CSV table of N, CA and C and ligand atoms in Angstrom, one decimal:
chain,number,residue,atom,x,y,z
A,135,MET,N,10.3,-11.2,-9.3
A,135,MET,CA,9.3,-11.4,-8.3
A,135,MET,C,9.9,-11.9,-7.0
A,136,LEU,N,10.8,-12.8,-7.1
A,136,LEU,CA,11.5,-13.3,-5.9
A,136,LEU,C,12.4,-12.1,-5.2
A,137,GLN,N,13.0,-11.4,-6.2
A,137,GLN,CA,13.8,-10.2,-5.7
A,137,GLN,C,12.9,-9.1,-5.1
A,138,LYS,N,11.7,-9.0,-5.6
A,138,LYS,CA,10.8,-8.0,-5.0
A,138,LYS,C,10.4,-8.4,-3.6
A,139,LYS,N,10.1,-9.7,-3.4
A,139,LYS,CA,9.7,-10.2,-2.2
A,139,LYS,C,10.9,-10.2,-1.1
A,140,LEU,N,12.1,-10.5,-1.7
A,140,LEU,CA,13.3,-10.3,-0.7
A,140,LEU,C,13.5,-8.9,-0.3
A,141,ASN,N,13.2,-7.9,-1.2
A,141,ASN,CA,13.4,-6.5,-0.8
A,141,ASN,C,12.3,-6.1,0.2
A,142,ALA,N,11.1,-6.6,0.1
A,142,ALA,CA,10.0,-6.3,1.0
A,142,ALA,C,10.4,-6.9,2.3
A,143,LEU,N,11.0,-8.1,2.3
A,143,LEU,CA,11.4,-8.7,3.6
A,143,LEU,C,12.6,-8.0,4.2
A,144,LEU,N,13.5,-7.5,3.3
A,144,LEU,CA,14.6,-6.6,3.7
A,144,LEU,C,14.1,-5.4,4.5
A,145,ALA,N,13.1,-4.8,3.9
A,145,ALA,CA,12.5,-3.5,4.5
A,145,ALA,C,11.9,-3.9,5.9
A,146,ASN,N,11.2,-5.0,6.0
A,146,ASN,CA,10.6,-5.3,7.2
A,146,ASN,C,11.6,-5.7,8.3
A,147,TYR,N,12.7,-6.3,7.9
A,147,TYR,CA,13.7,-6.7,8.9
A,147,TYR,C,14.5,-5.4,9.3
A,148,GLU,N,14.7,-4.4,8.4
A,148,GLU,CA,15.4,-3.2,8.7
A,148,GLU,C,14.6,-2.4,9.7
A,149,VAL,N,13.3,-2.3,9.5
A,149,VAL,CA,12.4,-1.6,10.5
A,149,VAL,C,12.4,-2.3,11.8
A,150,MET,N,12.3,-3.7,11.7
A,150,MET,CA,12.3,-4.5,12.9
A,150,MET,C,13.6,-4.3,13.7
A,151,PHE,N,14.7,-4.2,13.0
A,151,PHE,CA,16.0,-4.0,13.8
A,151,PHE,C,16.0,-2.7,14.5
A,152,HIS,N,15.4,-1.6,13.9
A,152,HIS,CA,15.4,-0.3,14.6
A,152,HIS,C,14.4,-0.4,15.7
A,153,LYS,N,13.2,-1.1,15.5
A,153,LYS,CA,12.2,-1.1,16.5
A,153,LYS,C,12.6,-1.8,17.8
A,154,LEU,N,13.4,-2.9,17.5
A,154,LEU,CA,13.9,-3.7,18.7
A,154,LEU,C,14.9,-2.9,19.4
A,155,GLN,N,15.6,-2.1,18.7
A,155,GLN,CA,16.7,-1.2,19.4
A,155,GLN,C,16.0,-0.2,20.2
A,156,THR,N,14.8,0.4,19.6
A,156,THR,CA,14.1,1.4,20.4
A,156,THR,C,13.5,0.7,21.7
A,157,TYR,N,13.0,-0.4,21.6
A,157,TYR,CA,12.4,-1.1,22.8
A,157,TYR,C,13.6,-1.4,23.8
A,158,HIS,N,14.7,-1.8,23.3
A,158,HIS,CA,15.9,-2.0,24.1
A,158,HIS,C,16.2,-0.7,25.0
A,159,TRP,N,16.0,0.4,24.4
A,159,TRP,CA,16.2,1.7,25.0
A,159,TRP,C,15.1,2.1,26.0
A,160,TYR,N,13.8,1.8,25.6
A,160,TYR,CA,12.7,2.4,26.3
A,160,TYR,C,12.0,1.5,27.2
A,161,VAL,N,12.3,0.1,27.1
A,161,VAL,CA,11.6,-0.8,28.0
A,161,VAL,C,12.0,-0.5,29.5
A,162,GLY,N,11.1,-0.7,30.4
A,162,GLY,CA,11.3,-0.5,31.8
A,162,GLY,C,10.5,-1.4,32.7
A,163,GLY,N,10.9,-1.5,34.0
A,163,GLY,CA,10.2,-2.4,34.8
A,163,GLY,C,11.2,-3.2,35.6
A,164,ALA,N,10.5,-4.1,36.5
A,164,ALA,CA,11.3,-5.0,37.4
A,164,ALA,C,12.3,-5.9,36.7
A,165,THR,N,12.0,-6.3,35.5
A,165,THR,CA,12.8,-7.2,34.8
A,165,THR,C,13.7,-6.6,33.7
A,166,PHE,N,13.9,-5.3,34.0
A,166,PHE,CA,14.7,-4.4,32.9
A,166,PHE,C,16.0,-5.1,32.5
A,167,TYR,N,16.9,-5.6,33.4
A,167,TYR,CA,18.2,-6.1,33.0
A,167,TYR,C,18.0,-7.2,32.0
A,168,VAL,N,17.1,-8.1,32.3
A,168,VAL,CA,16.9,-9.3,31.4
A,168,VAL,C,16.3,-8.9,30.1
A,169,ASP,N,15.3,-8.0,30.2
A,169,ASP,CA,14.6,-7.5,28.9
A,169,ASP,C,15.6,-6.8,28.0
A,170,HIS,N,16.3,-5.8,28.6
A,170,HIS,CA,17.2,-5.0,27.9
A,170,HIS,C,18.2,-5.9,27.1
A,171,GLU,N,18.7,-6.9,27.8
A,171,GLU,CA,19.7,-7.9,27.1
A,171,GLU,C,19.1,-8.7,26.0
A,172,LYS,N,17.9,-9.2,26.3
A,172,LYS,CA,17.2,-10.0,25.3
A,172,LYS,C,16.9,-9.2,24.0
A,173,LEU,N,16.5,-7.9,24.3
A,173,LEU,CA,16.1,-7.1,23.1
A,173,LEU,C,17.4,-6.7,22.3
A,174,GLU,N,18.5,-6.7,23.0
A,174,GLU,CA,19.7,-6.5,22.3
A,174,GLU,C,20.1,-7.7,21.4
A,175,LEU,N,19.9,-9.0,22.0
A,175,LEU,CA,20.1,-10.1,21.1
A,175,LEU,C,19.2,-10.1,19.9
A,176,PHE,N,17.9,-9.8,20.1
A,176,PHE,CA,17.0,-9.7,19.0
A,176,PHE,C,17.4,-8.7,18.0
A,177,PHE,N,17.8,-7.5,18.4
A,177,PHE,CA,18.1,-6.5,17.4
A,177,PHE,C,19.4,-6.9,16.6
A,178,GLU,N,20.3,-7.5,17.3
A,178,GLU,CA,21.6,-8.0,16.6
A,178,GLU,C,21.2,-9.1,15.6
A,179,GLN,N,20.3,-10.0,15.9
A,179,GLN,CA,19.8,-11.0,15.0
A,179,GLN,C,19.2,-10.4,13.8
A,180,ALA,N,18.3,-9.4,14.1
A,180,ALA,CA,17.6,-8.8,13.0
A,180,ALA,C,18.6,-8.1,12.0
A,181,LEU,N,19.6,-7.5,12.6
A,181,LEU,CA,20.5,-6.7,11.8
A,181,LEU,C,21.4,-7.8,10.9
A,182,GLN,N,21.6,-8.9,11.5
A,182,GLN,CA,22.3,-10.0,10.8
A,182,GLN,C,21.5,-10.4,9.6
A,183,ASN,N,20.2,-10.6,9.9
A,183,ASN,CA,19.3,-11.0,8.9
A,183,ASN,C,19.2,-10.0,7.7
A,184,VAL,N,19.2,-8.7,8.1
A,184,VAL,CA,19.2,-7.7,7.0
A,184,VAL,C,20.4,-7.9,6.1
A,185,ASP,N,21.5,-8.1,6.6
A,185,ASP,CA,22.7,-8.3,5.8
A,185,ASP,C,22.6,-9.6,4.9
A,186,LEU,N,22.1,-10.6,5.5
A,186,LEU,CA,21.9,-12.0,4.8
A,186,LEU,C,21.0,-11.8,3.6
A,187,ILE,N,19.8,-11.1,3.9
A,187,ILE,CA,18.8,-10.9,2.9
A,187,ILE,C,19.3,-10.0,1.7
A,188,ALA,N,20.0,-8.9,2.1
A,188,ALA,CA,20.6,-8.1,1.1
A,188,ALA,C,21.6,-8.8,0.1
A,189,GLU,N,22.4,-9.7,0.8
A,189,GLU,CA,23.4,-10.4,0.1
A,189,GLU,C,22.7,-11.5,-0.8
A,190,LYS,N,21.6,-12.1,-0.4
A,190,LYS,CA,20.9,-13.0,-1.3
A,190,LYS,C,20.4,-12.2,-2.5
A,191,ILE,N,19.9,-11.0,-2.4
A,191,ILE,CA,19.4,-10.2,-3.5
A,191,ILE,C,20.6,-10.0,-4.5
A,192,LEU,N,21.8,-9.7,-3.9
A,192,LEU,CA,22.9,-9.4,-4.8
A,192,LEU,C,23.3,-10.7,-5.5
A,193,MET,N,23.3,-11.9,-4.8
A,193,MET,CA,23.6,-13.2,-5.4
A,193,MET,C,22.7,-13.5,-6.6
A,194,LEU,N,21.4,-13.0,-6.5
A,194,LEU,CA,20.5,-13.2,-7.7
A,194,LEU,C,20.6,-12.2,-8.8
A,195,GLY,N,21.6,-11.3,-8.6
A,195,GLY,CA,21.8,-10.3,-9.5
A,195,GLY,C,20.9,-9.0,-9.4
A,196,GLY,N,20.3,-8.9,-8.2
A,196,GLY,CA,19.4,-7.8,-8.0
A,196,GLY,C,20.0,-6.7,-7.2
A,197,LYS,N,19.2,-5.7,-6.8
A,197,LYS,CA,19.7,-4.5,-6.0
A,197,LYS,C,18.9,-4.4,-4.8
A,198,PRO,N,19.5,-4.6,-3.6
A,198,PRO,CA,18.8,-4.4,-2.3
A,198,PRO,C,18.5,-2.9,-2.2
A,199,LEU,N,17.4,-2.7,-1.5
A,199,LEU,CA,17.0,-1.2,-1.2
A,199,LEU,C,18.2,-0.6,-0.3
A,200,ALA,N,18.3,0.7,-0.6
A,200,ALA,CA,19.4,1.4,0.1
A,200,ALA,C,19.0,2.4,1.0
A,201,THR,N,17.9,3.2,0.7
A,201,THR,CA,17.6,4.3,1.6
A,201,THR,C,16.6,4.0,2.6
A,202,MET,N,16.6,4.6,3.7
A,202,MET,CA,15.7,4.5,4.8
A,202,MET,C,14.3,4.8,4.3
A,203,ARG,N,14.2,5.7,3.4
A,203,ARG,CA,12.9,6.2,2.9
A,203,ARG,C,12.3,5.0,2.1
A,204,ASP,N,13.1,4.4,1.4
A,204,ASP,CA,12.5,3.1,0.5
A,204,ASP,C,12.2,2.1,1.5
A,205,MET,N,13.0,1.8,2.5
A,205,MET,CA,12.7,0.8,3.5
A,205,MET,C,11.4,1.1,4.1
A,206,LEU,N,11.2,2.3,4.6
A,206,LEU,CA,9.9,2.6,5.2
A,206,LEU,C,8.7,2.5,4.4
A,207,ASP,N,8.9,2.9,3.1
A,207,ASP,CA,7.8,2.8,2.1
A,207,ASP,C,7.4,1.4,1.8
A,208,GLN,N,8.3,0.5,1.9
A,208,GLN,CA,8.0,-0.9,1.5
A,208,GLN,C,7.7,-1.8,2.8
A,209,ALA,N,8.0,-1.3,4.0
A,209,ALA,CA,7.8,-2.1,5.2
A,209,ALA,C,6.3,-2.1,5.6
A,210,THR,N,5.9,-3.3,6.0
A,210,THR,CA,4.5,-3.4,6.6
A,210,THR,C,4.5,-3.3,8.1
A,211,ILE,N,5.7,-3.4,8.7
A,211,ILE,CA,5.9,-3.3,10.1
A,211,ILE,C,6.0,-1.8,10.5
A,212,GLY,N,5.4,-1.4,11.5
A,212,GLY,CA,5.5,0.0,11.9
A,212,GLY,C,6.6,0.3,12.9
A,213,GLU,N,7.0,1.5,13.0
A,213,GLU,CA,8.1,1.9,14.0
A,213,GLU,C,7.5,1.9,15.4
A,214,ALA,N,8.4,1.9,16.4
A,214,ALA,CA,8.1,2.2,17.8
A,214,ALA,C,8.3,3.7,18.0
A,215,SER,N,7.6,4.2,19.1
A,215,SER,CA,7.7,5.6,19.3
A,215,SER,C,8.8,5.9,20.5
A,216,ASP,N,9.0,7.1,20.8
A,216,ASP,CA,10.0,7.5,21.9
A,216,ASP,C,9.3,7.5,23.2
A,217,GLN,N,8.6,6.5,23.5
A,217,GLN,CA,7.7,6.4,24.8
A,217,GLN,C,8.2,5.2,25.6
A,218,ASP,N,8.3,5.4,26.9
A,218,ASP,CA,8.5,4.2,27.8
A,218,ASP,C,7.5,3.1,27.5
A,219,VAL,N,8.0,1.9,27.6
A,219,VAL,CA,7.1,0.7,27.3
A,219,VAL,C,7.4,-0.3,28.4
A,220,SER,N,6.3,-1.0,28.7
A,220,SER,CA,6.5,-2.2,29.7
A,220,SER,C,7.0,-3.4,29.0
A,221,GLN,N,7.5,-4.2,29.8
A,221,GLN,CA,8.0,-5.5,29.2
A,221,GLN,C,6.9,-6.2,28.4
A,222,GLU,N,5.7,-6.3,29.0
A,222,GLU,CA,4.7,-7.0,28.4
A,222,GLU,C,4.2,-6.3,27.0
A,223,ALA,N,4.1,-5.0,27.0
A,223,ALA,CA,3.7,-4.4,25.8
A,223,ALA,C,4.8,-4.5,24.7
A,224,ALA,N,6.1,-4.4,25.1
A,224,ALA,CA,7.1,-4.6,24.1
A,224,ALA,C,7.1,-5.9,23.5
A,225,PHE,N,7.0,-6.9,24.4
A,225,PHE,CA,7.2,-8.3,23.9
A,225,PHE,C,5.9,-8.7,23.1
A,226,GLN,N,4.8,-8.2,23.5
A,226,GLN,CA,3.5,-8.5,22.8
A,226,GLN,C,3.7,-7.9,21.3
A,227,SER,N,4.3,-6.7,21.2
A,227,SER,CA,4.4,-6.0,19.9
A,227,SER,C,5.5,-6.8,19.1
A,228,VAL,N,6.5,-7.2,19.8
A,228,VAL,CA,7.5,-8.0,19.0
A,228,VAL,C,6.9,-9.3,18.5
A,229,ARG,N,6.2,-10.0,19.4
A,229,ARG,CA,5.5,-11.2,18.9
A,229,ARG,C,4.6,-11.0,17.7
A,230,ASP,N,3.8,-9.9,17.7
A,230,ASP,CA,2.9,-9.6,16.6
A,230,ASP,C,3.8,-9.5,15.3
A,231,ASP,N,4.9,-8.7,15.5
A,231,ASP,CA,5.8,-8.4,14.3
A,231,ASP,C,6.4,-9.7,13.8
A,232,PHE,N,6.9,-10.5,14.7
A,232,PHE,CA,7.6,-11.8,14.3
A,232,PHE,C,6.6,-12.7,13.5
A,233,LYS,N,5.3,-12.7,13.9
A,233,LYS,CA,4.3,-13.4,13.1
A,233,LYS,C,4.2,-12.8,11.8
A,234,VAL,N,4.2,-11.5,11.6
A,234,VAL,CA,4.2,-10.9,10.3
A,234,VAL,C,5.4,-11.4,9.4
A,235,LEU,N,6.7,-11.3,10.1
A,235,LEU,CA,7.8,-11.7,9.4
A,235,LEU,C,7.8,-13.3,9.0
A,236,LEU,N,7.2,-14.2,9.9
A,236,LEU,CA,7.0,-15.6,9.5
A,236,LEU,C,6.1,-15.7,8.3
A,237,ALA,N,5.0,-15.0,8.3
A,237,ALA,CA,4.1,-15.1,7.1
A,237,ALA,C,4.9,-14.6,5.8
A,238,ASP,N,5.6,-13.6,5.9
A,238,ASP,CA,6.5,-13.1,4.8
A,238,ASP,C,7.4,-14.2,4.3
A,239,VAL,N,8.1,-14.8,5.3
A,239,VAL,CA,9.1,-15.8,5.0
A,239,VAL,C,8.5,-17.0,4.4
A,240,VAL,N,7.4,-17.4,4.9
A,240,VAL,CA,6.6,-18.6,4.4
A,240,VAL,C,6.3,-18.3,2.9
A,241,ASP,N,5.7,-17.1,2.6
A,241,ASP,CA,5.4,-16.8,1.2
A,241,ASP,C,6.6,-16.8,0.3
A,242,LEU,N,7.7,-16.3,0.9
A,242,LEU,CA,9.0,-16.3,0.2
A,242,LEU,C,9.4,-17.8,-0.2
A,243,LYS,N,9.3,-18.6,0.8
A,243,LYS,CA,9.6,-20.0,0.6
A,243,LYS,C,8.8,-20.7,-0.5
A,244,LYS,N,7.5,-20.4,-0.5
A,244,LYS,CA,6.6,-20.9,-1.5
A,244,LYS,C,7.0,-20.5,-2.9
A,245,LEU,N,7.3,-19.2,-3.0
A,245,LEU,CA,7.7,-18.6,-4.3
A,245,LEU,C,9.0,-19.3,-4.7
A,246,ALA,N,10.0,-19.3,-3.8
A,246,ALA,CA,11.3,-19.9,-4.1
A,246,ALA,C,11.1,-21.4,-4.6
A,247,ASP,N,10.3,-22.1,-4.0
A,247,ASP,CA,10.1,-23.5,-4.4
A,247,ASP,C,9.3,-23.6,-5.8
A,248,ASP,N,8.5,-22.6,-6.0
A,248,ASP,CA,7.8,-22.6,-7.4
A,248,ASP,C,8.8,-22.4,-8.5
A,249,GLU,N,9.9,-21.6,-8.1
A,249,GLU,CA,10.9,-21.2,-9.1
A,249,GLU,C,12.1,-22.1,-9.0
A,250,ASP,N,12.0,-23.2,-8.2
A,250,ASP,CA,13.2,-24.1,-8.1
A,250,ASP,C,14.4,-23.4,-7.7
A,251,ASN,N,14.3,-22.3,-6.8
A,251,ASN,CA,15.4,-21.6,-6.4
A,251,ASN,C,15.8,-22.1,-5.0
A,252,TYR,N,16.8,-23.1,-5.0
A,252,TYR,CA,17.1,-23.8,-3.7
A,252,TYR,C,17.9,-22.9,-2.8
A,253,LEU,N,18.6,-21.9,-3.2
A,253,LEU,CA,19.3,-21.0,-2.3
A,253,LEU,C,18.3,-20.2,-1.4
A,254,ILE,N,17.3,-19.7,-2.1
A,254,ILE,CA,16.4,-18.9,-1.3
A,254,ILE,C,15.5,-19.8,-0.4
A,255,SER,N,15.1,-20.9,-1.0
A,255,SER,CA,14.3,-21.9,-0.3
A,255,SER,C,15.0,-22.3,1.0
A,256,ALA,N,16.2,-22.7,0.9
A,256,ALA,CA,17.1,-23.2,2.1
A,256,ALA,C,17.3,-22.0,3.1
A,257,PHE,N,17.5,-20.8,2.5
A,257,PHE,CA,17.6,-19.7,3.4
A,257,PHE,C,16.4,-19.4,4.2
A,258,ALA,N,15.2,-19.4,3.5
A,258,ALA,CA,13.9,-19.3,4.1
A,258,ALA,C,13.7,-20.3,5.3
A,259,ASP,N,14.2,-21.5,5.1
A,259,ASP,CA,14.1,-22.5,6.2
A,259,ASP,C,14.8,-22.0,7.5
A,260,THR,N,15.9,-21.4,7.3
A,260,THR,CA,16.7,-21.0,8.5
A,260,THR,C,15.9,-19.9,9.2
A,261,LEU,N,15.3,-19.0,8.5
A,261,LEU,CA,14.5,-17.9,9.1
A,261,LEU,C,13.3,-18.4,9.7
A,262,ILE,N,12.6,-19.4,9.1
A,262,ILE,CA,11.4,-20.0,9.6
A,262,ILE,C,11.7,-20.7,11.0
A,263,GLU,N,12.8,-21.5,10.9
A,263,GLU,CA,13.2,-22.1,12.2
A,263,GLU,C,13.5,-21.1,13.4
A,264,GLN,N,14.2,-20.0,12.9
A,264,GLN,CA,14.6,-19.0,14.0
A,264,GLN,C,13.3,-18.3,14.5
A,265,LEU,N,12.4,-18.0,13.6
A,265,LEU,CA,11.1,-17.3,14.0
A,265,LEU,C,10.2,-18.2,14.9
A,266,TYR,N,10.1,-19.5,14.5
A,266,TYR,CA,9.3,-20.4,15.3
A,266,TYR,C,9.8,-20.5,16.7
A,267,LYS,N,11.2,-20.6,16.8
A,267,LYS,CA,11.8,-20.7,18.1
A,267,LYS,C,11.6,-19.4,19.0
A,268,ASP,N,11.7,-18.2,18.3
A,268,ASP,CA,11.5,-16.9,19.0
A,268,ASP,C,10.1,-16.8,19.4
A,269,LEU,N,9.1,-17.3,18.5
A,269,LEU,CA,7.8,-17.1,18.9
A,269,LEU,C,7.3,-18.0,20.0
A,270,TRP,N,7.9,-19.2,20.1
A,270,TRP,CA,7.6,-20.1,21.2
A,270,TRP,C,8.2,-19.5,22.5
A,271,MET,N,9.3,-19.0,22.4
A,271,MET,CA,9.9,-18.4,23.6
A,271,MET,C,9.2,-17.1,24.1
A,272,LEU,N,8.7,-16.3,23.2
A,272,LEU,CA,7.9,-15.1,23.6
A,272,LEU,C,6.6,-15.6,24.2
A,273,GLY,N,6.1,-16.6,23.7
A,273,GLY,CA,4.9,-17.2,24.2
A,273,GLY,C,5.0,-17.6,25.7
A,274,GLN,N,6.2,-18.1,26.0
A,274,GLN,CA,6.5,-18.5,27.4
A,274,GLN,C,6.6,-17.3,28.3
A,275,VAL,N,7.2,-16.2,27.8
A,275,VAL,CA,7.3,-14.9,28.5
A,275,VAL,C,5.9,-14.4,28.8
A,276,LEU,N,5.1,-14.4,27.7
A,276,LEU,CA,3.7,-13.8,27.7
A,276,LEU,C,2.6,-14.7,28.3
A,277,ALA,N,3.0,-15.9,28.6
A,277,ALA,CA,2.0,-16.8,29.1
A,277,ALA,C,1.3,-16.4,30.4
B,384,FE2,FE1,22.6,-1.0,24.2
């Protein structure tokens, strides 16, 4: 069950990585330089989380999802399209998706605690802290 939840989170972070990179490419407007840079930091962080989640699954003796098809099937976060996007629309969308990820990670934390899995519980804490900080900062941008 824990491995299944980790794979679902892996799928969402994989899609999130690609979506953030798409926004990095397609965002436009007066604040392009800053937005382009920040979206790059976000997609690098998402990609790092993909790897960390996959390695946790391996540490538990499980098998991380491998194909893009499986990732898309399991993800609840949708992809971005090949359309120009404003800073506000891009960051609104990212904020909505980060809220989804936070809910996923909180569920993961609860399950890990139920199973006395300190590795996953502690890992979930790091993601929760990261997501709270990113959501606060996105709130400042979108205020
Ligand atoms: Fe780039």
